[in-house]
PDB file of C-alpha atoms in Angstrom:
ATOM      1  CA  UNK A   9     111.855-125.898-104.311  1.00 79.00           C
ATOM      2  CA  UNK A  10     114.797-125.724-106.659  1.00 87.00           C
ATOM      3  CA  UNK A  11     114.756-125.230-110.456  1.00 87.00           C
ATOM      4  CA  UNK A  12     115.801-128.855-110.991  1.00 88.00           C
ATOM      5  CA  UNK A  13     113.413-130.250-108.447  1.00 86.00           C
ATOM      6  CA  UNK A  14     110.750-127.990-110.339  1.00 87.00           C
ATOM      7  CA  UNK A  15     111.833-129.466-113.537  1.00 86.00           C
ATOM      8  CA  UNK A  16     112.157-132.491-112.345  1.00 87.00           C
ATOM      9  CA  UNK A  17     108.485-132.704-110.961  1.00 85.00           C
ATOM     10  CA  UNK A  18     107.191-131.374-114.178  1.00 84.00           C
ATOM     11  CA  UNK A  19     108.811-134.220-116.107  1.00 83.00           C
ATOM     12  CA  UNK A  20     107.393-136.787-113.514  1.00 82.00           C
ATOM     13  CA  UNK A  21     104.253-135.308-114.141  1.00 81.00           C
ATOM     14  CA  UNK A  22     104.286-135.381-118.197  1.00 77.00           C
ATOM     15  CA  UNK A  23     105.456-138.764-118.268  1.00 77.00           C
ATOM     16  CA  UNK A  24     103.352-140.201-115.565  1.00 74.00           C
ATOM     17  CA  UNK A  25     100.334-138.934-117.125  1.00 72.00           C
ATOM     18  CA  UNK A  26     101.236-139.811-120.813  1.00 71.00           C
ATOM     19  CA  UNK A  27     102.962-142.715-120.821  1.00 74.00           C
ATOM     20  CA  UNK A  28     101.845-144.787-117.838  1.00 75.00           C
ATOM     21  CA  UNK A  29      98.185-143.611-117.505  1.00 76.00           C
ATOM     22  CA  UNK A  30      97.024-143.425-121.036  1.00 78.00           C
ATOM     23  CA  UNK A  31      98.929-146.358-122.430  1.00 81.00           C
ATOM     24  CA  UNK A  32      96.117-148.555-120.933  1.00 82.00           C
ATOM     25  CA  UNK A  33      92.826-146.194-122.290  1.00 84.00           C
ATOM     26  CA  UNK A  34      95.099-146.885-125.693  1.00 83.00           C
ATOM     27  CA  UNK A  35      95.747-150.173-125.693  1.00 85.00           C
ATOM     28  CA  UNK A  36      91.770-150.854-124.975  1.00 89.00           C
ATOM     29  CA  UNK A  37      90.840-148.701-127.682  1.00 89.00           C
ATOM     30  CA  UNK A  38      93.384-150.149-130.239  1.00 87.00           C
ATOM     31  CA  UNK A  39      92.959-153.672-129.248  1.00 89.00           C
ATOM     32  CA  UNK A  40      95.218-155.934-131.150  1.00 91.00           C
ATOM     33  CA  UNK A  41      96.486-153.036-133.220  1.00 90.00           C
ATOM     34  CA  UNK A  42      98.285-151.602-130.125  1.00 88.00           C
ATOM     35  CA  UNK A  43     101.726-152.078-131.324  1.00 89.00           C
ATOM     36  CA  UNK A  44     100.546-150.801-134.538  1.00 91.00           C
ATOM     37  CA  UNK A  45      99.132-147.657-132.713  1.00 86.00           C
ATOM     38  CA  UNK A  46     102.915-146.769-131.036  1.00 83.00           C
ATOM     39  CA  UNK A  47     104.593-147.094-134.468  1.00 91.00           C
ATOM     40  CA  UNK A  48     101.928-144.929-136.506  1.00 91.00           C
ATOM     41  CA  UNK A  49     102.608-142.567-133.386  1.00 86.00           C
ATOM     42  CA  UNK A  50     106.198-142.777-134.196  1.00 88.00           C
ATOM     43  CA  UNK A  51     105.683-141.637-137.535  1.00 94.00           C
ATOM     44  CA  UNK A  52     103.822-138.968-137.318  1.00 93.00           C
ATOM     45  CA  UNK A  53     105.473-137.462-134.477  1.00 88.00           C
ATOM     46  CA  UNK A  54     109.171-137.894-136.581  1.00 93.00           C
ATOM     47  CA  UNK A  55     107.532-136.217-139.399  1.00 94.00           C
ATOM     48  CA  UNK A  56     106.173-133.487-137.284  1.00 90.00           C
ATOM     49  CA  UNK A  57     110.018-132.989-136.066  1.00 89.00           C
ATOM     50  CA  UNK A  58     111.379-133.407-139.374  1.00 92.00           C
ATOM     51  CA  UNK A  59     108.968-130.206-140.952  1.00 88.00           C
ATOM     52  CA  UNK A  60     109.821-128.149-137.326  1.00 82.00           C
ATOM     53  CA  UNK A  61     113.476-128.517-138.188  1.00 85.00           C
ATOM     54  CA  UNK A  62     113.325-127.817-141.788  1.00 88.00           C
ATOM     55  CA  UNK A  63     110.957-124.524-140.959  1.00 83.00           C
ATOM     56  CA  UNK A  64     113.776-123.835-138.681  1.00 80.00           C
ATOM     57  CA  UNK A  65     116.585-123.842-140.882  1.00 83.00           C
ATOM     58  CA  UNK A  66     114.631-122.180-142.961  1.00 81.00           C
ATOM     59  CA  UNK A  67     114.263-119.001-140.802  1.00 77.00           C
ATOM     60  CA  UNK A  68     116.822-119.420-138.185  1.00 79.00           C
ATOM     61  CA  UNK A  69     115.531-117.020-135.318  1.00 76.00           C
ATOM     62  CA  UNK A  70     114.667-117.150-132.013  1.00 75.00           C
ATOM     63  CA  UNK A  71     111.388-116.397-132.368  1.00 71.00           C
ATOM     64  CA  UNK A  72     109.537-119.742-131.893  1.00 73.00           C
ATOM     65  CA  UNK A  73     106.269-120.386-133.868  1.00 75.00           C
ATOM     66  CA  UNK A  74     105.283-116.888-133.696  1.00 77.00           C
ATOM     67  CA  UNK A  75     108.511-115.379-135.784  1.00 79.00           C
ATOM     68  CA  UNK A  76     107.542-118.792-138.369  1.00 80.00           C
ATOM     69  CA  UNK A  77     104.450-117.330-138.497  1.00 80.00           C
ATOM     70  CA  UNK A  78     105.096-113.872-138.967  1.00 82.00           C
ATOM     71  CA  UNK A  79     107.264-114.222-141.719  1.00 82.00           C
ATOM     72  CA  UNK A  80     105.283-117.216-143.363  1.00 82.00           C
ATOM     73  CA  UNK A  81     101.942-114.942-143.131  1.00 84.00           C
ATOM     74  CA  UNK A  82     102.318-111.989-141.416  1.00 83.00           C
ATOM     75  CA  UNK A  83     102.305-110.334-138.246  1.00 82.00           C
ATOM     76  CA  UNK A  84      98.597-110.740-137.512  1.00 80.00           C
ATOM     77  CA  UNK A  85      99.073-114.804-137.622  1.00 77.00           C
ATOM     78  CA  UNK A  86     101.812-114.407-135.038  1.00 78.00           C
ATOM     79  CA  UNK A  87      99.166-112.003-132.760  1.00 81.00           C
ATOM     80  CA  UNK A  88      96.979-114.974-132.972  1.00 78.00           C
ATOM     81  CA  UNK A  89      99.074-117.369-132.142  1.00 72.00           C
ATOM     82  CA  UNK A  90      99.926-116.178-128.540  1.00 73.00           C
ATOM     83  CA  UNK A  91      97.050-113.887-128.144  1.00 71.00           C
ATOM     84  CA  UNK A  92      95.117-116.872-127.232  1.00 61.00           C
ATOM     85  CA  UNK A  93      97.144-118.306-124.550  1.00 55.00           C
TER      86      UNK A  93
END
């Protein structure tokens, strides 16, 4: 298997299983609210994205979480953060 067939299957997989699988589990749980559901979604995942990119420019490293975290609070927060992976 090639890289792009691996990444390529790994995308299949991510959107198979969140978009197409659990869109019905949601839409039964939300009811009539549904459309309501994807829009609250929305919002909270743009604000989510908006803070990441802010803590970014902030502290631009490439470090991921851990450097945000070790310079927010301190090498021990960025142990913890992939020490439990």
């Amino acid at each position: 298997m090639t890289l792009t067939g691996a990444v390529a299957m790994g995308a299949g997989v991510m959107i198979g299983a969140g978009i197409f699988a659990l869109t019905g589990q949601i839409a039964e749980l939300a009811g009539p609210l549904f459309p309501l559901s994807f829009i609250a979604g929305a919002v909270v995942t743009a604000l989510v994205a908006y803070s990441y990119i802010k803590v970014s420019d902030a502290w631009p490293s490439s470090g991921g979480i851990a450097m945000t975290l070790q310079k927010a609070y301190g090498p021990e927060w960025a142990f913890l953060a992939y020490s439990r992976r």
